[in-house]
PDB file of C-alpha atoms in Angstrom:
ATOM      1  CA  MET C 464     144.580  32.363  88.562  1.00  0.00           C
ATOM      2  CA  LYS C 465     143.148  32.645  85.073  1.00  0.00           C
ATOM      3  CA  ASN C 466     139.954  30.991  86.229  1.00  0.00           C
ATOM      4  CA  ILE C 467     139.605  33.534  89.016  1.00  0.00           C
ATOM      5  CA  LEU C 468     140.040  36.463  86.576  1.00  0.00           C
ATOM      6  CA  LYS C 469     137.592  34.874  84.177  1.00  0.00           C
ATOM      7  CA  SER C 470     135.026  34.485  86.943  1.00  0.00           C
ATOM      8  CA  ARG C 471     135.472  38.095  87.972  1.00  0.00           C
ATOM      9  CA  LYS C 472     134.853  39.268  84.390  1.00  0.00           C
ATOM     10  CA  ILE C 473     131.685  37.226  84.136  1.00  0.00           C
ATOM     11  CA  ILE C 474     130.458  38.582  87.452  1.00  0.00           C
ATOM     12  CA  GLY C 475     131.260  42.135  86.326  1.00  0.00           C
ATOM     13  CA  ILE C 476     129.388  41.702  83.036  1.00  0.00           C
ATOM     14  CA  VAL C 477     126.389  40.300  84.886  1.00  0.00           C
ATOM     15  CA  LEU C 478     126.433  43.202  87.352  1.00  0.00           C
ATOM     16  CA  VAL C 479     126.631  45.752  84.531  1.00  0.00           C
ATOM     17  CA  ALA C 480     123.785  44.023  82.717  1.00  0.00           C
ATOM     18  CA  LEU C 481     121.713  44.014  85.874  1.00  0.00           C
ATOM     19  CA  LEU C 482     122.492  47.697  86.419  1.00  0.00           C
ATOM     20  CA  LEU C 483     121.464  48.599  82.872  1.00  0.00           C
ATOM     21  CA  PHE C 484     118.323  46.524  83.131  1.00  0.00           C
ATOM     22  CA  THR C 485     117.433  48.091  86.462  1.00  0.00           C
ATOM     23  CA  THR C 486     118.105  51.578  85.117  1.00  0.00           C
ATOM     24  CA  ASN C 487     115.917  50.944  82.069  1.00  0.00           C
ATOM     25  CA  VAL C 488     113.038  49.638  84.178  1.00  0.00           C
ATOM     26  CA  TYR C 489     113.386  52.591  86.521  1.00  0.00           C
ATOM     27  CA  ALA C 490     113.174  55.009  83.588  1.00  0.00           C
ATOM     28  CA  VAL C 491     110.039  53.311  82.273  1.00  0.00           C
ATOM     29  CA  ASN C 492     108.487  53.344  85.748  1.00  0.00           C
ATOM     30  CA  ASN C 493     109.046  57.100  85.859  1.00  0.00           C
ATOM     31  CA  ASP C 494     106.914  57.552  82.727  1.00  0.00           C
ATOM     32  CA  SER C 495     103.381  58.665  83.532  1.00  0.00           C
ATOM     33  CA  TYR C 496     100.290  60.326  82.144  1.00  0.00           C
ATOM     34  CA  LYS C 497      96.566  60.378  82.805  1.00  0.00           C
ATOM     35  CA  THR C 498      93.545  59.853  80.600  1.00  0.00           C
ATOM     36  CA  THR C 499      90.259  61.764  80.603  1.00  0.00           C
ATOM     37  CA  ILE C 500      86.728  60.989  79.475  1.00  0.00           C
ATOM     38  CA  SER C 501      83.772  63.359  79.452  1.00  0.00           C
ATOM     39  CA  THR C 502      80.359  64.084  77.960  1.00  0.00           C
ATOM     40  CA  ALA C 503      78.746  67.424  77.229  1.00  0.00           C
ATOM     41  CA  ASN C 504      75.245  66.414  78.332  1.00  0.00           C
ATOM     42  CA  THR C 505      74.698  64.651  81.634  1.00  0.00           C
ATOM     43  CA  GLU C 506      70.909  64.276  81.224  1.00  0.00           C
ATOM     44  CA  VAL C 507      69.662  62.568  78.067  1.00  0.00           C
ATOM     45  CA  LYS C 508      66.482  61.029  76.685  1.00  0.00           C
ATOM     46  CA  THR C 509      65.909  58.018  74.468  1.00  0.00           C
ATOM     47  CA  GLY C 510      67.007  58.770  70.924  1.00  0.00           C
ATOM     48  CA  ASP C 511      69.489  61.456  72.015  1.00  0.00           C
ATOM     49  CA  THR C 512      73.090  61.534  70.840  1.00  0.00           C
ATOM     50  CA  VAL C 513      75.884  61.209  73.392  1.00  0.00           C
ATOM     51  CA  ILE C 514      79.358  62.386  72.370  1.00  0.00           C
ATOM     52  CA  VAL C 515      82.136  61.013  74.557  1.00  0.00           C
ATOM     53  CA  THR C 516      85.474  62.827  74.437  1.00  0.00           C
ATOM     54  CA  ILE C 517      88.694  61.078  75.466  1.00  0.00           C
ATOM     55  CA  GLY C 518      91.971  62.844  76.112  1.00  0.00           C
ATOM     56  CA  LEU C 519      95.419  62.882  77.712  1.00  0.00           C
ATOM     57  CA  ARG C 520      96.817  65.087  80.469  1.00  0.00           C
ATOM     58  CA  ASP C 521      99.783  65.365  82.841  1.00  0.00           C
ATOM     59  CA  ILE C 522     102.093  63.667  80.319  1.00  0.00           C
ATOM     60  CA  ALA C 523     105.559  63.044  81.776  1.00  0.00           C
ATOM     61  CA  ILE C 524     107.423  60.636  79.478  1.00  0.00           C
ATOM     62  CA  GLU C 525     111.206  60.241  79.699  1.00  0.00           C
ATOM     63  CA  SER C 526     111.621  57.102  77.610  1.00  0.00           C
ATOM     64  CA  GLY C 527     111.346  56.633  73.847  1.00  0.00           C
ATOM     65  CA  GLU C 528     110.301  59.771  72.007  1.00  0.00           C
ATOM     66  CA  LYS C 529     109.250  61.451  75.269  1.00  0.00           C
ATOM     67  CA  GLY C 530     105.553  61.487  74.466  1.00  0.00           C
ATOM     68  CA  ILE C 531     102.550  59.401  73.394  1.00  0.00           C
ATOM     69  CA  GLY C 532     102.110  58.673  69.680  1.00  0.00           C
ATOM     70  CA  ALA C 533      99.643  55.776  69.651  1.00  0.00           C
ATOM     71  CA  TYR C 534      97.314  53.952  72.022  1.00  0.00           C
ATOM     72  CA  THR C 535      94.925  51.098  72.589  1.00  0.00           C
ATOM     73  CA  ALA C 536      92.122  51.057  75.152  1.00  0.00           C
ATOM     74  CA  LYS C 537      88.640  49.857  75.907  1.00  0.00           C
ATOM     75  CA  VAL C 538      85.509  51.915  76.389  1.00  0.00           C
ATOM     76  CA  GLU C 539      83.083  50.261  78.783  1.00  0.00           C
ATOM     77  CA  PHE C 540      79.388  51.165  78.730  1.00  0.00           C
ATOM     78  CA  ASP C 541      75.984  49.570  79.175  1.00  0.00           C
ATOM     79  CA  PRO C 542      74.971  48.124  75.773  1.00  0.00           C
ATOM     80  CA  THR C 543      71.316  48.111  76.855  1.00  0.00           C
ATOM     81  CA  VAL C 544      71.472  51.900  77.156  1.00  0.00           C
ATOM     82  CA  LEU C 545      73.887  53.021  74.407  1.00  0.00           C
ATOM     83  CA  GLU C 546      74.707  51.907  70.899  1.00  0.00           C
ATOM     84  CA  TYR C 547      77.847  52.876  68.943  1.00  0.00           C
ATOM     85  CA  VAL C 548      77.492  55.329  66.046  1.00  0.00           C
ATOM     86  CA  LYS C 549      80.942  56.595  64.982  1.00  0.00           C
ATOM     87  CA  THR C 550      84.360  57.933  66.022  1.00  0.00           C
ATOM     88  CA  ASP C 551      86.095  61.193  65.147  1.00  0.00           C
ATOM     89  CA  GLY C 552      89.665  62.433  65.500  1.00  0.00           C
ATOM     90  CA  THR C 553      91.179  65.821  66.271  1.00  0.00           C
ATOM     91  CA  ASP C 554      93.653  68.103  64.561  1.00  0.00           C
ATOM     92  CA  LYS C 555      96.549  65.968  65.860  1.00  0.00           C
ATOM     93  CA  TRP C 556      94.966  62.528  66.080  1.00  0.00           C
ATOM     94  CA  GLU C 557      93.327  60.254  63.546  1.00  0.00           C
ATOM     95  CA  ALA C 558      89.834  58.981  64.278  1.00  0.00           C
ATOM     96  CA  PRO C 559      90.282  55.900  66.470  1.00  0.00           C
ATOM     97  CA  PHE C 560      89.410  52.493  65.056  1.00  0.00           C
ATOM     98  CA  TYR C 561      86.515  51.026  67.039  1.00  0.00           C
ATOM     99  CA  GLN C 562      85.352  47.428  67.401  1.00  0.00           C
ATOM    100  CA  ASN C 563      83.183  46.066  70.203  1.00  0.00           C
ATOM    101  CA  GLY C 564      84.379  48.683  72.667  1.00  0.00           C
ATOM    102  CA  LEU C 565      88.075  48.349  71.778  1.00  0.00           C
ATOM    103  CA  ILE C 566      89.719  51.446  70.302  1.00  0.00           C
ATOM    104  CA  THR C 567      93.093  51.996  68.631  1.00  0.00           C
ATOM    105  CA  GLY C 568      94.486  55.320  67.473  1.00  0.00           C
ATOM    106  CA  HIS C 569      97.630  57.217  66.499  1.00  0.00           C
ATOM    107  CA  THR C 570      98.765  60.740  65.652  1.00  0.00           C
ATOM    108  CA  ARG C 571      98.266  62.074  62.137  1.00  0.00           C
ATOM    109  CA  ASP C 572     101.932  62.857  61.524  1.00  0.00           C
ATOM    110  CA  GLY C 573     103.450  59.934  63.421  1.00  0.00           C
ATOM    111  CA  GLU C 574     104.990  62.249  66.016  1.00  0.00           C
ATOM    112  CA  VAL C 575     104.433  61.881  69.755  1.00  0.00           C
ATOM    113  CA  VAL C 576     102.354  64.296  71.808  1.00  0.00           C
ATOM    114  CA  ASN C 577     103.308  65.534  75.274  1.00  0.00           C
ATOM    115  CA  THR C 578     100.698  68.242  75.867  1.00  0.00           C
ATOM    116  CA  ASN C 579      97.202  68.017  77.321  1.00  0.00           C
ATOM    117  CA  GLY C 580      94.359  67.651  74.872  1.00  0.00           C
ATOM    118  CA  SER C 581      91.623  65.601  73.273  1.00  0.00           C
ATOM    119  CA  ILE C 582      92.651  62.567  71.207  1.00  0.00           C
ATOM    120  CA  GLY C 583      89.248  61.610  69.826  1.00  0.00           C
ATOM    121  CA  THR C 584      85.496  61.341  70.299  1.00  0.00           C
ATOM    122  CA  ILE C 585      83.053  58.453  70.227  1.00  0.00           C
ATOM    123  CA  THR C 586      79.426  59.085  69.362  1.00  0.00           C
ATOM    124  CA  PHE C 587      76.692  56.929  70.899  1.00  0.00           C
ATOM    125  CA  LYS C 588      72.907  56.979  70.658  1.00  0.00           C
ATOM    126  CA  VAL C 589      70.566  56.339  73.562  1.00  0.00           C
ATOM    127  CA  LYS C 590      68.463  53.297  72.713  1.00  0.00           C
ATOM    128  CA  SER C 591      64.707  53.655  72.438  1.00  0.00           C
ATOM    129  CA  ASP C 592      64.176  51.065  75.176  1.00  0.00           C
ATOM    130  CA  ALA C 593      66.973  52.302  77.437  1.00  0.00           C
ATOM    131  CA  LYS C 594      66.177  52.037  81.130  1.00  0.00           C
ATOM    132  CA  LEU C 595      65.833  55.262  83.067  1.00  0.00           C
ATOM    133  CA  GLY C 596      68.519  56.248  85.533  1.00  0.00           C
ATOM    134  CA  GLU C 597      72.268  56.693  85.741  1.00  0.00           C
ATOM    135  CA  SER C 598      74.671  54.952  83.375  1.00  0.00           C
ATOM    136  CA  ILE C 599      78.482  54.928  83.578  1.00  0.00           C
ATOM    137  CA  ILE C 600      80.962  55.146  80.709  1.00  0.00           C
ATOM    138  CA  SER C 601      84.597  54.360  81.557  1.00  0.00           C
ATOM    139  CA  LEU C 602      87.954  54.203  79.801  1.00  0.00           C
ATOM    140  CA  ILE C 603      90.014  51.167  80.884  1.00  0.00           C
ATOM    141  CA  ASN C 604      93.184  49.268  79.899  1.00  0.00           C
ATOM    142  CA  PHE C 605      94.643  52.357  78.233  1.00  0.00           C
ATOM    143  CA  LEU C 606      98.139  51.633  76.887  1.00  0.00           C
ATOM    144  CA  GLY C 607     100.115  54.464  75.291  1.00  0.00           C
ATOM    145  CA  SER C 608     103.128  53.996  73.032  1.00  0.00           C
ATOM    146  CA  THR C 609     106.280  56.143  73.158  1.00  0.00           C
ATOM    147  CA  ALA C 610     107.539  54.501  69.923  1.00  0.00           C
ATOM    148  CA  VAL C 611     109.978  52.488  72.061  1.00  0.00           C
ATOM    149  CA  THR C 612     108.020  51.437  75.161  1.00  0.00           C
ATOM    150  CA  ASP C 613     104.368  50.999  76.120  1.00  0.00           C
ATOM    151  CA  VAL C 614     103.148  52.827  79.213  1.00  0.00           C
ATOM    152  CA  ASP C 615      99.943  52.180  81.146  1.00  0.00           C
ATOM    153  CA  ALA C 616      97.751  55.093  82.135  1.00  0.00           C
ATOM    154  CA  ASN C 617      97.829  55.975  85.816  1.00  0.00           C
ATOM    155  CA  ASN C 618      94.051  56.219  86.180  1.00  0.00           C
ATOM    156  CA  VAL C 619      90.702  54.874  85.042  1.00  0.00           C
ATOM    157  CA  PRO C 620      88.414  57.853  84.297  1.00  0.00           C
ATOM    158  CA  VAL C 621      84.624  57.590  84.206  1.00  0.00           C
ATOM    159  CA  THR C 622      81.777  59.829  83.109  1.00  0.00           C
ATOM    160  CA  ARG C 623      78.093  59.527  83.950  1.00  0.00           C
ATOM    161  CA  ILE C 624      74.879  60.172  82.081  1.00  0.00           C
ATOM    162  CA  THR C 625      71.320  59.998  83.387  1.00  0.00           C
ATOM    163  CA  VAL C 626      68.514  58.814  81.136  1.00  0.00           C
ATOM    164  CA  ILE C 627      65.356  60.735  81.999  1.00  0.00           C
ATOM    165  CA  ASP C 628      61.724  60.364  80.978  1.00  0.00           C
ATOM    166  CA  ASN C 629      60.950  61.856  77.561  1.00  0.00           C
ATOM    167  CA  ASN C 630      57.845  63.518  79.001  1.00  0.00           C
ATOM    168  CA  ILE C 631      59.809  65.578  81.494  1.00  0.00           C
ATOM    169  CA  GLY C 632      59.673  69.214  80.475  1.00  0.00           C
ATOM    170  CA  ASN C 633      56.666  68.714  78.170  1.00  0.00           C
ATOM    171  CA  GLY C 634      53.942  69.533  80.719  1.00  0.00           C
ATOM    172  CA  ASN C 635      51.648  72.562  80.755  1.00  0.00           C
ATOM    173  CA  ASP C 636      53.647  75.732  80.667  1.00  0.00           C
ATOM    174  CA  ASN C 637      52.376  78.478  82.933  1.00  0.00           C
ATOM    175  CA  ASP C 638      53.413  81.027  80.336  1.00  0.00           C
ATOM    176  CA  ASN C 639      51.618  79.231  77.488  1.00  0.00           C
ATOM    177  CA  PRO C 640      49.102  81.684  75.977  1.00  0.00           C
ATOM    178  CA  ASN C 641      46.957  78.818  74.698  1.00  0.00           C
ATOM    179  CA  GLY C 642      46.761  76.790  77.912  1.00  0.00           C
ATOM    180  CA  GLY C 643      43.192  76.113  78.934  1.00  0.00           C
ATOM    181  CA  ASN C 644      43.899  76.396  82.646  1.00  0.00           C
ATOM    182  CA  ASN C 645      46.642  78.953  82.401  1.00  0.00           C
ATOM    183  CA  ASN C 646      46.270  81.686  85.006  1.00  0.00           C
ATOM    184  CA  ASP C 647      48.221  84.060  82.794  1.00  0.00           C
ATOM    185  CA  ASN C 648      46.158  83.240  79.679  1.00  0.00           C
ATOM    186  CA  PRO C 649      43.905  86.122  78.677  1.00  0.00           C
ATOM    187  CA  ASN C 650      41.883  83.783  76.448  1.00  0.00           C
ATOM    188  CA  GLY C 651      41.832  80.657  78.641  1.00  0.00           C
ATOM    189  CA  GLY C 652      38.444  79.121  79.256  1.00  0.00           C
ATOM    190  CA  ASN C 653      39.000  78.901  82.981  1.00  0.00           C
ATOM    191  CA  GLY C 654      41.601  81.601  83.173  1.00  0.00           C
ATOM    192  CA  SER C 655      40.971  84.862  84.957  1.00  0.00           C
ATOM    193  CA  SER C 656      41.083  87.805  82.603  1.00  0.00           C
ATOM    194  CA  GLY C 657      43.654  90.360  83.452  1.00  0.00           C
ATOM    195  CA  SER C 658      41.235  93.208  82.645  1.00  0.00           C
ATOM    196  CA  ASN C 659      38.468  91.555  84.609  1.00  0.00           C
ATOM    197  CA  SER C 660      40.773  91.037  87.538  1.00  0.00           C
ATOM    198  CA  SER C 661      41.818  94.618  87.220  1.00  0.00           C
ATOM    199  CA  ASN C 662      38.226  95.837  87.082  1.00  0.00           C
ATOM    200  CA  GLY C 663      37.357  93.556  89.934  1.00  0.00           C
ATOM    201  CA  GLY C 664      40.142  95.072  91.903  1.00  0.00           C
ATOM    202  CA  SER C 665      38.921  98.551  91.055  1.00  0.00           C
ATOM    203  CA  SER C 666      35.414  97.593  91.969  1.00  0.00           C
ATOM    204  CA  ASN C 667      36.541  96.178  95.258  1.00  0.00           C
ATOM    205  CA  GLY C 668      38.551  99.253  95.806  1.00  0.00           C
ATOM    206  CA  ASN C 669      35.540 101.479  95.169  1.00  0.00           C
ATOM    207  CA  SER C 670      33.439  99.353  97.440  1.00  0.00           C
ATOM    208  CA  SER C 671      36.017  99.707 100.117  1.00  0.00           C
ATOM    209  CA  SER C 672      36.095 103.445  99.533  1.00  0.00           C
ATOM    210  CA  ASN C 673      32.321 103.664  99.717  1.00  0.00           C
ATOM    211  CA  ASN C 674      32.276 101.646 102.882  1.00  0.00           C
ATOM    212  CA  LYS C 675      34.902 103.891 104.318  1.00  0.00           C
ATOM    213  CA  ASP C 676      32.975 107.012 103.359  1.00  0.00           C
ATOM    214  CA  ASN C 677      29.795 105.601 104.781  1.00  0.00           C
ATOM    215  CA  THR C 678      31.550 104.834 107.991  1.00  0.00           C
ATOM    216  CA  ILE C 679      32.872 108.348 108.202  1.00  0.00           C
ATOM    217  CA  LYS C 680      29.421 109.850 107.565  1.00  0.00           C
ATOM    218  CA  GLN C 681      27.833 107.535 110.063  1.00  0.00           C
ATOM    219  CA  ASP C 682      30.369 108.581 112.646  1.00  0.00           C
ATOM    220  CA  LYS C 683      29.303 112.205 112.148  1.00  0.00           C
ATOM    221  CA  LEU C 684      25.696 111.404 112.897  1.00  0.00           C
ATOM    222  CA  PRO C 685      24.593 111.449 116.559  1.00  0.00           C
ATOM    223  CA  LYS C 686      23.939 108.176 118.208  1.00  0.00           C
ATOM    224  CA  THR C 687      20.440 107.114 119.191  1.00  0.00           C
ATOM    225  CA  GLY C 688      20.888 107.897 122.875  1.00  0.00           C
ATOM    226  CA  GLU C 689      22.330 111.299 122.109  1.00  0.00           C
ATOM    227  CA  ALA C 690      19.389 112.140 119.823  1.00  0.00           C
ATOM    228  CA  ASP C 691      16.867 111.350 122.563  1.00  0.00           C
ATOM    229  CA  ILE C 692      18.665 113.625 125.036  1.00  0.00           C
ATOM    230  CA  VAL C 693      18.687 116.473 122.530  1.00  0.00           C
ATOM    231  CA  VAL C 694      14.950 116.073 121.942  1.00  0.00           C
ATOM    232  CA  TYR C 695      14.235 115.992 125.662  1.00  0.00           C
ATOM    233  CA  ILE C 696      16.310 119.123 126.239  1.00  0.00           C
ATOM    234  CA  ALA C 697      14.541 120.914 123.434  1.00  0.00           C
ATOM    235  CA  ILE C 698      11.098 119.984 124.818  1.00  0.00           C
ATOM    236  CA  ALA C 699      12.080 120.997 128.362  1.00  0.00           C
ATOM    237  CA  SER C 700      13.514 124.296 127.144  1.00  0.00           C
ATOM    238  CA  GLY C 701      10.341 124.979 125.205  1.00  0.00           C
ATOM    239  CA  ALA C 702       8.208 124.185 128.237  1.00  0.00           C
ATOM    240  CA  VAL C 703      10.245 126.502 130.435  1.00  0.00           C
ATOM    241  CA  LEU C 704      10.038 129.318 127.909  1.00  0.00           C
ATOM    242  CA  ALA C 705       6.314 128.762 127.511  1.00  0.00           C
ATOM    243  CA  THR C 706       5.799 128.902 131.287  1.00  0.00           C
ATOM    244  CA  ILE C 707       7.811 132.117 131.639  1.00  0.00           C
ATOM    245  CA  PHE C 708       5.884 133.700 128.763  1.00  0.00           C
ATOM    246  CA  PHE C 709       2.564 132.573 130.295  1.00  0.00           C
ATOM    247  CA  VAL C 710       3.445 134.087 133.728  1.00  0.00           C
ATOM    248  CA  LYS C 711       4.450 137.432 132.220  1.00  0.00           C
ATOM    249  CA  MET C 712       1.269 137.627 130.187  1.00  0.00           C
ATOM    250  CA  LYS C 713      -0.800 136.936 133.270  1.00  0.00           C
ATOM    251  CA  LYS C 714       1.096 139.577 135.322  1.00  0.00           C
ATOM    252  CA  PHE C 715       0.352 142.256 132.857  1.00  0.00           C
ATOM    253  CA  ASN C 716      -3.244 140.975 132.436  1.00  0.00           C
ATOM    254  CA  ILE C 717      -2.809 140.529 128.748  1.00  0.00           C
TER     255      ILE C 717
END
């Protein structure tokens, strides 16, 4: 009988332990948050500075101190495109420690954070021999501490930059007053002068006006066929009048 009671106690303790363990795991599994990573400039040239901002959002922590107070993570990038320069913190977070892509950081006052916001920046420089095209920067293996438990981030954010040719944007500007072939350049060797163009336009306009006037005047003149008819009529009329006058003079014996 005693053995049976003893066995029941052991089983009960084990069940309670299992229940507590299950409850604790369930609480940790309910903890969640997301990380962010972004850059201000998406198009860069060799020698440019790239500032990468990392942050936290959608923090829902029920275990520990109910927030994130420290973290470790890795920043992945193409080392043939970017080289590390420095890290900086924020008003709530110390500047993260950086080594070979691994970062570690914590809050300035040791308290946890449960609101969205930036937790630090990493400054890179585009290498002089960086290949042109798109390059990806990602934040992976992010592990946040609640001061009691460690919680993995629920996402792996990425940001993209595009390395473009340094000569892009340095071509001849159509508005450049010193451009030799600039159409808008009043002093350009091959450029068309605004005043000349204007005068040319006026000249063309006058020519058009003159042509128009000439056309109008020409329209008022009789055509060749019409002129011949008028001459013939005049001659015939004169002949008739002369004949009538000659007959009358002869009638009266003048």
